[in-house]
Amino acid sequence: MATTKGDERLRMSRRSFLKGMGVGAATSTALATGLVKPRAGKAAVPPLVEGLSYVPVELKINGRRYALTIEARRTLADVLRTELNLTGTKIGCDRAECGACTVIVDGRAMYGCSLLAVNVQGREIETIEGLAKNGRLHPLQEAFIEYDAYQCGFCTPGQILAGKAFLDKKKSPTLAEVKQALSGNICRCGAYHHIFEAVLAAAKKL
Amino acid sequence: MQSFTWINAKSIEEVKGALAKHGKKARIFAGGGDLTTLMKERIDTPEFVVNIGDVKDIHYIREEKDGLHIGAMTILADLAEHEAVLGRYTALAEAAGAVASPQLRNMGSIGGNLCQRPRCWYYRGAFHCYKKGGDFCFAVTGDNRYYHSILKGELCYMVHPSDTAVALLALDARITIAGPQKEKTVKAEDFFIGPRQDVLRENILQPAELITEIVVPTPPANTRSTFLKTRIRGSWDFALASVAVRCTAKNGVCQAARLALGGVAPVPLRVERAERALAGKKITRELSQQAAQLATAGARPMTMNRYKVDLTRSLVEKALLAVA
């Protein structure tokens, strides 16, 4: 159901390949990867169940506009992952407790799992996919690699975005301030020490 | 999450209209932090969700002659960092800064924070308790170590989860409510109601009403306030116990004090007995200990939360010594 304005080439990702393996999922794969382009803002697929509340939604993510028709009840994290294939945003607890779904909305870190997609229209949304510019990683991403600031990596996009929203506003923070800024993000591997070091190191480069 | 119709209101009139039309089937969506979770868990299944985030005239923090005016949709992070709030209404800035995590403070509004539903894990879990129309409080015989009351519990033994409410009580704030009738203003302490009054809700709001503004009166000269909170997890969590105190003092002698507790009762609790004990006296360690005893007098801890009595006392003592 999703489409992007502009010229986006279809690329086969691991995820869309896996999704394509199921015959029933073939249509949704084509829609999600941009093969089929419904007109922006129009309900391309009528609701399958009577009474469901479908709404046209236009989102601005990483500087690119996306138009889609979704149910009002769908969260931003869910829409990013399943409609737009922006799977860098992770869903951990899905109840505003772990921070894996952290995205930046109008410059502030927020939990994507607890925002409704319909409610973030017209706002600037940044996800982990938008951080690298012209093939170059963001200094925070480089610092995470340099300082080995993860083990399994599941919380990493959320940690980096919480760190980015913080460093965009705060120059030369202290360790205590970094800890406070990242307190809404849980790392079950316990890589906190390295994460804080990475954010402090990136702060010096920004 | 059950499907619902999204109503994006642009003005208070539109909000009131939608609430009047759909009544109990509608819920207000402010920051969404609590409501989305309640809907995901199907604890709440509204058919209409009325968004007030785009209502322009309820996002503000203004310091006027009579005090601080806060629009209901003001974001907690803004409140926590606002210079005037930090300076003259310190307890409120500290309480707003102690709410949840940075992300949730970026999403959550002051109005929404005051209207949160309980954090009792039986209420949040698959238990048909008093709050859901049942006839039992599972916390009484179950695990009541964190989010259950030591004071004023009856029928339902929840504790009110709002941090900012505790600060607003200590700061003598007023809450403005809009609805089908004429706009009304109530004292913060009269806004919250205990289970005996109505076990199905935590405040006086009727289905067609909403908070539009909070007004905190300008504190008298020589007044300081603070908010302290203990939680099970240092990084972020709901309060095991919290205290807000506002004290007007001259040469260390307390002229007037207001004291409120959080995390210990079904409502944010003002403790006037302790306030009276402080008036006209020099605040010393002994006096603050006496006030702490009075603040928790009559406590009836549950099977697993006796520790909260001591915890609350030590917080009261610490807070009083901090503002003296």
Short mmCIF file of C-alpha atoms in Angstrom, two decimals:
data_model
loop_
_atom_site.label_atom_id
_atom_site.label_comp_id
_atom_site.label_asym_id
_atom_site.label_seq_id
_atom_site.Cartn_x
_atom_site.Cartn_y
_atom_site.Cartn_z
CA MET A 1 0.00 0.00 0.00
CA ALA A 2 2.98 2.24 0.31
CA THR A 3 4.56 4.31 -2.32
CA THR A 4 7.31 6.85 -2.44
CA LYS A 5 7.33 10.01 -4.45
CA GLY A 6 10.36 10.13 -6.59
CA ASP A 7 12.27 7.46 -8.34
CA GLU A 8 12.98 4.55 -6.09
CA ARG A 9 14.41 1.46 -7.64
CA LEU A 10 13.18 -1.88 -6.48
CA ARG A 11 15.81 -3.71 -4.56
CA MET A 12 15.47 -7.22 -3.25
CA SER A 13 16.15 -7.25 0.46
CA ARG A 14 16.51 -10.28 2.66
CA ARG A 15 13.19 -9.41 4.23
CA SER A 16 11.23 -8.96 1.02
CA PHE A 17 12.76 -12.18 -0.31
CA LEU A 18 11.59 -14.06 2.77
CA LYS A 19 8.18 -12.45 2.56
CA GLY A 20 7.97 -13.30 -1.15
CA MET A 21 8.52 -16.95 -0.38
CA GLY A 22 4.97 -17.14 0.90
CA VAL A 23 2.51 -17.10 -2.00
CA GLY A 24 -0.15 -15.37 0.07
CA ALA A 25 2.27 -12.60 0.88
CA ALA A 26 3.24 -11.94 -2.73
CA THR A 27 0.79 -9.10 -3.25
CA SER A 28 1.70 -7.29 -0.09
CA THR A 29 5.37 -7.61 -0.97
CA ALA A 30 4.84 -5.99 -4.31
CA LEU A 31 2.92 -3.17 -2.69
CA ALA A 32 5.41 -2.65 0.09
CA THR A 33 8.43 -2.55 -2.17
CA GLY A 34 6.91 -0.05 -4.56
CA LEU A 35 6.04 -2.24 -7.56
CA VAL A 36 2.46 -1.14 -7.39
CA LYS A 37 1.94 2.55 -6.87
CA PRO A 38 -1.49 3.57 -5.67
CA ARG A 39 -2.29 7.25 -5.97
CA ALA A 40 -1.25 9.25 -2.97
CA GLY A 41 -3.92 9.81 -0.38
CA LYS A 42 -6.57 7.55 -1.95
CA ALA A 43 -7.79 4.34 -0.40
CA ALA A 44 -6.21 1.95 -2.91
CA VAL A 45 -7.30 -1.13 -1.04
CA PRO A 46 -10.80 -0.98 0.40
CA PRO A 47 -11.14 -2.21 3.96
CA LEU A 48 -11.67 -5.96 4.09
CA VAL A 49 -13.76 -5.78 7.21
CA GLU A 50 -16.75 -3.51 7.57
CA GLY A 51 -16.29 -0.87 10.24
CA LEU A 52 -12.51 -0.64 10.11
CA SER A 53 -11.35 2.90 10.07
CA TYR A 54 -8.96 3.41 7.15
CA VAL A 55 -7.37 6.79 6.70
CA PRO A 56 -5.07 8.30 4.11
CA VAL A 57 -1.79 9.18 5.77
CA GLU A 58 1.17 11.13 4.48
CA LEU A 59 4.44 10.76 6.33
CA LYS A 60 7.74 12.57 5.95
CA ILE A 61 10.51 10.19 6.82
CA ASN A 62 14.20 10.99 6.40
CA GLY A 63 13.27 13.84 4.08
CA ARG A 64 11.16 11.66 1.77
CA ARG A 65 7.38 11.69 1.53
CA TYR A 66 5.32 8.52 1.76
CA ALA A 67 1.60 8.31 1.09
CA LEU A 68 -0.36 5.33 2.26
CA THR A 69 -3.79 4.23 3.42
CA ILE A 70 -3.81 2.53 6.76
CA GLU A 71 -5.97 1.88 9.76
CA ALA A 72 -5.92 4.65 12.35
CA ARG A 73 -4.95 2.19 15.06
CA ARG A 74 -1.56 1.36 13.54
CA THR A 75 1.55 2.54 15.35
CA LEU A 76 4.39 4.37 13.62
CA ALA A 77 6.88 1.59 14.41
CA ASP A 78 4.54 -1.00 12.88
CA VAL A 79 3.94 1.09 9.75
CA LEU A 80 7.65 1.79 9.29
CA ARG A 81 8.48 -1.89 9.43
CA THR A 82 5.61 -3.59 7.66
CA GLU A 83 4.40 -0.98 5.16
CA LEU A 84 7.56 0.94 4.31
CA ASN A 85 10.17 -1.78 4.81
CA LEU A 86 12.15 0.53 7.08
CA THR A 87 13.01 -2.35 9.38
CA GLY A 88 15.87 -0.59 11.14
CA THR A 89 13.33 0.55 13.72
CA LYS A 90 12.92 -2.39 16.08
CA ILE A 91 9.95 -3.38 18.18
CA GLY A 92 11.01 -4.80 21.52
CA CYS A 93 8.37 -4.54 24.22
CA ASP A 94 5.74 -2.71 22.13
CA ARG A 95 4.60 -0.91 25.29
CA ALA A 96 6.83 2.15 25.72
CA GLU A 97 9.30 0.57 28.08
CA CYS A 98 12.40 -0.59 26.20
CA GLY A 99 13.27 2.12 23.65
CA ALA A 100 14.15 -0.19 20.73
CA CYS A 101 11.55 1.63 18.61
CA THR A 102 13.00 5.10 19.28
CA VAL A 103 12.64 7.50 16.35
CA ILE A 104 13.17 11.25 16.17
CA VAL A 105 10.09 13.38 15.56
CA ASP A 106 10.65 17.10 15.01
CA GLY A 107 14.01 16.81 16.72
CA ARG A 108 12.81 14.92 19.79
CA ALA A 109 13.35 11.25 20.57
CA MET A 110 10.07 9.37 20.93
CA TYR A 111 8.82 5.79 21.12
CA GLY A 112 7.58 4.70 17.69
CA CYS A 113 5.56 1.90 19.27
CA SER A 114 3.37 4.39 21.11
CA LEU A 115 2.88 6.97 18.39
CA LEU A 116 0.04 6.43 15.96
CA ALA A 117 1.16 6.91 12.37
CA VAL A 118 -1.95 9.00 11.72
CA ASN A 119 -0.80 11.39 14.45
CA VAL A 120 2.69 12.18 13.13
CA GLN A 121 1.62 13.50 9.73
CA GLY A 122 3.36 16.68 8.67
CA ARG A 123 6.18 16.15 11.13
CA GLU A 124 9.83 15.45 10.36
CA ILE A 125 10.52 11.82 11.22
CA GLU A 126 14.06 10.48 11.35
CA THR A 127 14.81 6.78 11.51
CA ILE A 128 18.13 4.95 11.61
CA GLU A 129 17.98 4.58 7.81
CA GLY A 130 18.29 8.35 7.44
CA LEU A 131 21.49 8.82 9.40
CA ALA A 132 24.12 7.83 6.86
CA LYS A 133 24.63 10.54 4.23
CA ASN A 134 26.15 9.87 0.79
CA GLY A 135 27.37 6.46 1.85
CA ARG A 136 29.10 7.86 4.94
CA LEU A 137 28.01 6.76 8.38
CA HIS A 138 26.96 9.35 10.94
CA PRO A 139 29.76 10.00 13.51
CA LEU A 140 27.57 8.36 16.15
CA GLN A 141 27.26 5.20 14.05
CA GLU A 142 31.03 5.17 13.53
CA ALA A 143 31.58 5.60 17.25
CA PHE A 144 29.26 2.68 18.01
CA ILE A 145 31.40 0.49 15.76
CA GLU A 146 34.67 1.85 17.14
CA TYR A 147 33.64 1.38 20.77
CA ASP A 148 31.91 -1.94 20.21
CA ALA A 149 28.73 -0.46 21.69
CA TYR A 150 26.50 -3.49 21.20
CA GLN A 151 26.38 -7.24 21.34
CA CYS A 152 23.22 -8.49 19.66
CA GLY A 153 22.50 -5.09 18.11
CA PHE A 154 18.75 -5.14 18.56
CA CYS A 155 18.62 -2.02 20.73
CA THR A 156 21.30 -0.22 18.70
CA PRO A 157 19.11 1.83 16.30
CA GLY A 158 17.10 3.13 19.25
CA GLN A 159 20.22 3.88 21.29
CA ILE A 160 21.81 5.75 18.37
CA LEU A 161 18.68 7.82 17.70
CA ALA A 162 18.24 8.69 21.39
CA GLY A 163 21.91 9.71 21.35
CA LYS A 164 21.50 11.72 18.14
CA ALA A 165 18.48 13.67 19.36
CA PHE A 166 20.47 14.46 22.49
CA LEU A 167 23.73 15.46 20.74
CA ASP A 168 21.86 17.62 18.22
CA LYS A 169 20.97 19.89 21.14
CA LYS A 170 23.77 19.34 23.61
CA LYS A 171 27.43 20.03 22.89
CA SER A 172 30.15 18.51 25.10
CA PRO A 173 27.88 16.60 27.50
CA THR A 174 29.04 14.96 30.70
CA LEU A 175 28.79 11.23 31.32
CA ALA A 176 25.89 11.85 33.73
CA GLU A 177 24.00 13.78 31.06
CA VAL A 178 24.56 11.02 28.50
CA LYS A 179 23.27 8.42 30.96
CA GLN A 180 20.20 10.55 31.61
CA ALA A 181 19.55 11.09 27.88
CA LEU A 182 19.77 7.37 27.15
CA SER A 183 17.85 6.26 30.23
CA GLY A 184 14.80 5.41 28.14
CA ASN A 185 16.67 2.74 26.19
CA ILE A 186 17.29 -0.72 27.57
CA CYS A 187 20.20 -2.89 26.39
CA ARG A 188 19.61 -6.45 27.48
CA CYS A 189 23.20 -7.42 26.63
CA GLY A 190 24.34 -4.79 29.10
CA ALA A 191 26.62 -2.89 26.73
CA TYR A 192 25.80 0.37 28.50
CA HIS A 193 29.39 1.22 29.36
CA HIS A 194 30.46 1.06 25.71
CA ILE A 195 27.32 2.86 24.55
CA PHE A 196 28.03 5.82 26.85
CA GLU A 197 31.67 5.90 25.69
CA ALA A 198 30.56 5.89 22.06
CA VAL A 199 28.14 8.79 22.60
CA LEU A 200 30.81 10.80 24.45
CA ALA A 201 33.33 10.10 21.68
CA ALA A 202 30.84 11.10 18.96
CA ALA A 203 30.07 14.33 20.85
CA LYS A 204 33.68 15.38 20.38
CA LYS A 205 33.46 14.88 16.61
CA LEU A 206 30.13 16.67 16.06
CA MET B 1 -5.70 -2.82 19.47
CA GLN B 2 -9.38 -2.59 18.60
CA SER B 3 -10.16 -0.48 15.58
CA PHE B 4 -11.47 3.02 16.19
CA THR B 5 -12.43 6.17 14.36
CA TRP B 6 -9.78 8.87 14.60
CA ILE B 7 -11.09 12.37 15.16
CA ASN B 8 -8.46 15.05 14.76
CA ALA B 9 -9.91 18.03 16.60
CA LYS B 10 -8.56 21.49 15.81
CA SER B 11 -10.26 23.46 18.56
CA ILE B 12 -11.65 22.96 22.05
CA GLU B 13 -15.14 23.40 20.59
CA GLU B 14 -14.50 20.49 18.23
CA VAL B 15 -13.23 18.36 21.11
CA LYS B 16 -16.29 19.19 23.19
CA GLY B 17 -18.56 18.48 20.23
CA ALA B 18 -17.01 15.07 19.59
CA LEU B 19 -17.10 14.15 23.28
CA ALA B 20 -20.70 15.29 23.64
CA LYS B 21 -21.70 13.26 20.59
CA HIS B 22 -19.91 10.01 21.41
CA GLY B 23 -19.91 10.14 25.23
CA LYS B 24 -18.51 7.02 26.87
CA LYS B 25 -17.46 5.57 23.51
CA ALA B 26 -14.85 8.31 23.06
CA ARG B 27 -11.44 8.88 24.65
CA ILE B 28 -9.15 11.86 24.50
CA PHE B 29 -5.76 11.25 22.90
CA ALA B 30 -3.12 13.70 24.12
CA GLY B 31 0.46 12.35 24.03
CA GLY B 32 -0.90 8.83 23.69
CA GLY B 33 1.68 7.24 26.00
CA ASP B 34 -0.87 5.66 28.31
CA LEU B 35 -3.87 5.33 25.98
CA THR B 36 -2.07 3.37 23.24
CA THR B 37 -0.86 0.85 25.83
CA LEU B 38 -4.34 0.54 27.35
CA MET B 39 -5.80 -0.02 23.88
CA LYS B 40 -3.13 -2.55 22.88
CA GLU B 41 -3.88 -4.54 26.02
CA ARG B 42 -7.62 -4.09 25.34
CA ILE B 43 -8.09 -2.72 28.83
CA ASP B 44 -9.73 0.17 27.07
CA THR B 45 -11.57 -0.22 23.75
CA PRO B 46 -12.92 3.15 22.67
CA GLU B 47 -14.79 3.43 19.37
CA PHE B 48 -13.77 7.04 18.88
CA VAL B 49 -10.40 8.56 19.69
CA VAL B 50 -10.33 12.34 19.82
CA ASN B 51 -6.89 13.79 19.25
CA ILE B 52 -6.22 17.08 21.04
CA GLY B 53 -2.58 17.35 19.94
CA ASP B 54 -3.48 19.74 17.12
CA VAL B 55 -5.62 22.02 19.27
CA LYS B 56 -3.42 25.10 19.10
CA ASP B 57 -4.52 27.06 22.15
CA ILE B 58 -3.67 24.48 24.80
CA HIS B 59 0.12 24.38 24.23
CA TYR B 60 1.66 27.09 26.42
CA ILE B 61 3.54 27.98 29.58
CA ARG B 62 2.91 31.60 30.57
CA GLU B 63 3.87 33.38 33.72
CA GLU B 64 1.24 35.99 34.50
CA LYS B 65 0.53 38.22 37.49
CA ASP B 66 -1.52 35.59 39.30
CA GLY B 67 0.85 32.76 38.55
CA LEU B 68 1.89 30.14 36.07
CA HIS B 69 -0.61 29.20 33.36
CA ILE B 70 -0.04 25.87 31.66
CA GLY B 71 -2.04 24.62 28.70
CA ALA B 72 -3.22 21.03 29.16
CA MET B 73 -1.34 19.84 26.06
CA THR B 74 2.01 21.26 27.24
CA ILE B 75 4.72 18.65 26.84
CA LEU B 76 6.35 17.44 30.07
CA ALA B 77 9.89 17.91 28.73
CA ASP B 78 9.14 21.60 28.09
CA LEU B 79 7.80 22.01 31.61
CA ALA B 80 10.86 20.33 33.13
CA GLU B 81 13.24 22.67 31.31
CA HIS B 82 11.31 25.94 31.50
CA GLU B 83 13.28 28.66 33.26
CA ALA B 84 10.39 30.22 35.21
CA VAL B 85 9.10 26.80 36.26
CA LEU B 86 12.54 25.73 37.45
CA GLY B 87 12.97 29.01 39.31
CA ARG B 88 9.70 29.65 41.13
CA TYR B 89 7.75 26.41 40.75
CA THR B 90 10.69 24.07 41.31
CA ALA B 91 8.68 21.11 42.57
CA LEU B 92 6.67 21.05 39.34
CA ALA B 93 9.76 21.19 37.10
CA GLU B 94 11.36 18.43 39.15
CA ALA B 95 8.23 16.30 39.05
CA ALA B 96 7.82 16.75 35.28
CA GLY B 97 11.49 15.81 34.87
CA ALA B 98 11.02 12.69 37.00
CA VAL B 99 8.17 11.32 34.86
CA ALA B 100 9.06 8.17 32.92
CA SER B 101 11.87 8.35 30.34
CA PRO B 102 13.17 11.14 28.05
CA GLN B 103 11.14 9.73 25.14
CA LEU B 104 7.91 9.65 27.12
CA ARG B 105 8.52 13.14 28.49
CA ASN B 106 8.85 14.29 24.87
CA MET B 107 5.46 12.74 24.07
CA GLY B 108 3.45 13.14 27.25
CA SER B 109 1.38 16.16 28.21
CA ILE B 110 0.65 17.58 31.66
CA GLY B 111 -3.09 16.97 31.19
CA GLY B 112 -2.47 13.37 30.17
CA ASN B 113 -0.10 12.84 33.07
CA LEU B 114 -2.86 13.86 35.48
CA CYS B 115 -5.37 11.52 33.82
CA GLN B 116 -3.23 8.36 33.71
CA ARG B 117 -4.84 5.08 34.66
CA PRO B 118 -3.39 2.95 37.49
CA ARG B 119 -0.17 0.98 37.17
CA CYS B 120 -1.40 -1.86 39.39
CA TRP B 121 -0.32 -5.01 37.58
CA TYR B 122 -3.64 -6.70 38.21
CA TYR B 123 -5.41 -3.81 36.51
CA ARG B 124 -2.89 -3.93 33.64
CA GLY B 125 -3.11 -7.71 33.49
CA ALA B 126 -5.90 -10.16 32.78
CA PHE B 127 -7.74 -9.69 36.06
CA HIS B 128 -11.34 -8.59 36.29
CA CYS B 129 -10.80 -6.28 39.24
CA TYR B 130 -12.88 -3.46 40.75
CA LYS B 131 -11.44 -1.00 38.23
CA LYS B 132 -12.82 -3.10 35.38
CA GLY B 133 -16.24 -3.55 36.91
CA GLY B 134 -15.36 -6.64 38.93
CA ASP B 135 -15.87 -7.10 42.66
CA PHE B 136 -12.41 -7.96 43.93
CA CYS B 137 -9.01 -6.37 44.45
CA PHE B 138 -6.44 -9.00 43.59
CA ALA B 139 -3.66 -6.97 45.19
CA VAL B 140 -5.10 -7.60 48.65
CA THR B 141 -4.31 -11.31 48.57
CA GLY B 142 -1.72 -11.09 45.80
CA ASP B 143 1.58 -9.33 45.19
CA ASN B 144 1.32 -5.76 46.42
CA ARG B 145 4.95 -4.79 46.85
CA TYR B 146 5.25 -1.83 44.44
CA TYR B 147 2.24 0.03 43.09
CA HIS B 148 -0.19 -0.42 45.93
CA SER B 149 -1.27 1.80 48.74
CA ILE B 150 -0.39 2.16 52.40
CA LEU B 151 -2.86 4.99 53.01
CA LYS B 152 -6.53 5.47 52.13
CA GLY B 153 -6.83 2.20 50.27
CA GLU B 154 -10.32 0.70 50.23
CA LEU B 155 -12.00 -1.53 47.66
CA CYS B 156 -9.21 -0.86 45.14
CA TYR B 157 -5.67 -0.52 46.53
CA MET B 158 -4.05 1.22 43.56
CA VAL B 159 -1.74 4.17 43.97
CA HIS B 160 -2.15 7.20 41.78
CA PRO B 161 0.68 7.12 39.22
CA SER B 162 1.07 10.83 38.43
CA ASP B 163 4.22 12.63 39.63
CA THR B 164 3.11 16.09 38.50
CA ALA B 165 -0.14 15.75 40.48
CA VAL B 166 1.83 15.52 43.72
CA ALA B 167 3.75 18.70 42.89
CA LEU B 168 0.55 20.50 41.85
CA LEU B 169 -1.08 19.70 45.20
CA ALA B 170 1.89 21.08 47.11
CA LEU B 171 1.90 24.19 44.90
CA ASP B 172 -1.83 24.81 45.49
CA ALA B 173 -2.67 24.58 41.78
CA ARG B 174 -6.10 24.91 40.15
CA ILE B 175 -7.34 22.80 37.28
CA THR B 176 -9.69 24.19 34.64
CA ILE B 177 -12.20 21.82 33.11
CA ALA B 178 -14.21 22.36 29.93
CA GLY B 179 -17.29 20.41 29.01
CA PRO B 180 -20.93 20.69 28.04
CA GLN B 181 -21.54 23.03 30.99
CA LYS B 182 -19.79 26.29 31.77
CA GLU B 183 -16.03 26.03 32.24
CA LYS B 184 -15.13 25.30 35.86
CA THR B 185 -12.01 25.48 37.99
CA VAL B 186 -11.24 23.15 40.87
CA LYS B 187 -8.40 22.83 43.36
CA ALA B 188 -5.91 20.14 42.33
CA GLU B 189 -6.73 18.15 45.49
CA ASP B 190 -10.44 18.15 44.64
CA PHE B 191 -9.77 16.90 41.11
CA PHE B 192 -8.74 13.42 42.22
CA ILE B 193 -11.19 10.98 43.78
CA GLY B 194 -10.67 7.77 45.69
CA PRO B 195 -12.26 4.36 45.02
CA ARG B 196 -15.04 4.93 47.56
CA GLN B 197 -16.33 7.86 45.53
CA ASP B 198 -16.10 6.03 42.20
CA VAL B 199 -13.99 2.94 41.79
CA LEU B 200 -14.10 3.10 37.98
CA ARG B 201 -12.24 6.39 37.64
CA GLU B 202 -9.51 8.37 39.38
CA ASN B 203 -10.76 11.94 38.94
CA ILE B 204 -13.92 13.97 38.66
CA LEU B 205 -13.90 14.26 34.85
CA GLN B 206 -17.16 13.22 33.23
CA PRO B 207 -17.01 11.47 29.83
CA ALA B 208 -17.66 14.75 27.97
CA GLU B 209 -15.14 16.83 29.92
CA LEU B 210 -11.46 17.59 29.55
CA ILE B 211 -8.73 19.55 31.29
CA THR B 212 -7.84 22.73 29.42
CA GLU B 213 -5.53 24.58 31.79
CA ILE B 214 -3.57 24.31 35.02
CA VAL B 215 -2.84 27.44 37.03
CA VAL B 216 -0.19 27.48 39.72
CA PRO B 217 -0.46 30.60 41.91
CA THR B 218 2.64 32.76 42.32
CA PRO B 219 4.32 31.58 45.51
CA PRO B 220 4.76 34.10 48.34
CA ALA B 221 8.22 35.62 48.88
CA ASN B 222 10.83 33.40 50.56
CA THR B 223 9.18 30.26 49.30
CA ARG B 224 10.96 27.17 48.05
CA SER B 225 9.62 23.88 46.81
CA THR B 226 10.95 20.49 45.87
CA PHE B 227 9.82 17.08 44.64
CA LEU B 228 11.53 13.82 45.60
CA LYS B 229 10.78 10.37 44.23
CA THR B 230 12.06 6.85 44.86
CA ARG B 231 11.68 4.13 42.30
CA ILE B 232 12.64 0.50 42.06
CA ARG B 233 14.75 1.15 38.97
CA GLY B 234 17.06 4.15 39.05
CA SER B 235 16.83 5.01 35.34
CA TRP B 236 13.07 5.44 35.12
CA ASP B 237 9.97 4.07 36.73
CA PHE B 238 6.78 4.97 38.56
CA ALA B 239 7.12 6.12 42.15
CA LEU B 240 7.33 3.69 45.04
CA ALA B 241 6.83 6.84 47.05
CA SER B 242 7.20 10.52 46.28
CA VAL B 243 6.80 13.77 48.14
CA ALA B 244 6.36 17.39 47.14
CA VAL B 245 6.73 20.20 49.61
CA ARG B 246 6.35 23.96 49.40
CA CYS B 247 7.64 25.95 52.32
CA THR B 248 7.62 29.67 53.05
CA ALA B 249 10.33 30.36 55.61
CA LYS B 250 12.01 33.36 57.21
CA ASN B 251 15.32 32.90 59.00
CA GLY B 252 14.75 29.17 58.99
CA VAL B 253 11.32 29.52 60.61
CA CYS B 254 8.53 27.98 58.60
CA GLN B 255 5.59 30.33 58.11
CA ALA B 256 3.47 28.08 55.94
CA ALA B 257 4.00 24.70 54.34
CA ARG B 258 2.15 22.45 51.94
CA LEU B 259 3.01 18.79 51.75
CA ALA B 260 1.76 16.09 49.40
CA LEU B 261 2.57 12.41 48.92
CA GLY B 262 2.55 10.23 45.84
CA GLY B 263 2.80 6.48 45.28
CA VAL B 264 1.18 5.68 48.60
CA ALA B 265 -2.57 6.19 48.15
CA PRO B 266 -5.26 5.92 45.45
CA VAL B 267 -5.06 9.70 45.15
CA PRO B 268 -2.16 12.13 45.31
CA LEU B 269 -2.45 12.88 49.01
CA ARG B 270 -2.17 16.20 50.78
CA VAL B 271 -1.22 15.73 54.44
CA GLU B 272 -2.50 18.78 56.31
CA ARG B 273 -1.73 17.40 59.76
CA ALA B 274 1.96 17.45 58.91
CA GLU B 275 1.62 20.94 57.39
CA ARG B 276 0.10 22.31 60.59
CA ALA B 277 2.88 20.83 62.69
CA LEU B 278 5.41 22.86 60.71
CA ALA B 279 3.79 26.29 60.81
CA GLY B 280 5.58 28.84 62.98
CA LYS B 281 8.45 26.53 63.85
CA LYS B 282 12.10 26.35 62.96
CA ILE B 283 12.65 23.41 60.68
CA THR B 284 15.14 21.11 62.31
CA ARG B 285 15.85 17.43 61.84
CA GLU B 286 13.62 16.65 64.83
CA LEU B 287 10.72 18.71 63.52
CA SER B 288 10.96 17.19 60.04
CA GLN B 289 10.96 13.74 61.62
CA GLN B 290 7.82 14.64 63.56
CA ALA B 291 6.17 15.92 60.38
CA ALA B 292 7.16 12.71 58.60
CA GLN B 293 5.53 10.67 61.36
CA LEU B 294 2.36 12.73 61.06
CA ALA B 295 2.37 12.43 57.26
CA THR B 296 2.18 8.66 57.47
CA ALA B 297 0.01 8.47 60.59
CA GLY B 298 -2.79 5.98 60.17
CA ALA B 299 -0.93 4.04 57.51
CA ARG B 300 -2.26 0.53 56.94
CA PRO B 301 0.40 -1.20 54.87
CA MET B 302 -0.49 -4.30 52.91
CA THR B 303 1.22 -7.68 53.19
CA MET B 304 4.33 -6.74 51.20
CA ASN B 305 4.67 -2.95 51.32
CA ARG B 306 5.36 -2.08 54.95
CA TYR B 307 8.73 -0.68 53.78
CA LYS B 308 6.86 2.17 52.08
CA VAL B 309 6.02 3.70 55.45
CA ASP B 310 9.70 4.18 56.30
CA LEU B 311 10.52 5.16 52.75
CA THR B 312 7.85 7.87 52.74
CA ARG B 313 8.98 9.20 56.11
CA SER B 314 12.57 9.52 55.02
CA LEU B 315 11.51 11.29 51.82
CA VAL B 316 9.41 13.79 53.77
CA GLU B 317 12.29 14.45 56.14
CA LYS B 318 14.76 14.91 53.29
CA ALA B 319 12.42 17.21 51.36
CA LEU B 320 11.71 19.42 54.37
CA LEU B 321 15.38 19.83 55.18
CA ALA B 322 16.02 20.70 51.54
CA VAL B 323 13.54 23.59 51.44
CA ALA B 324 14.03 24.91 54.99
#
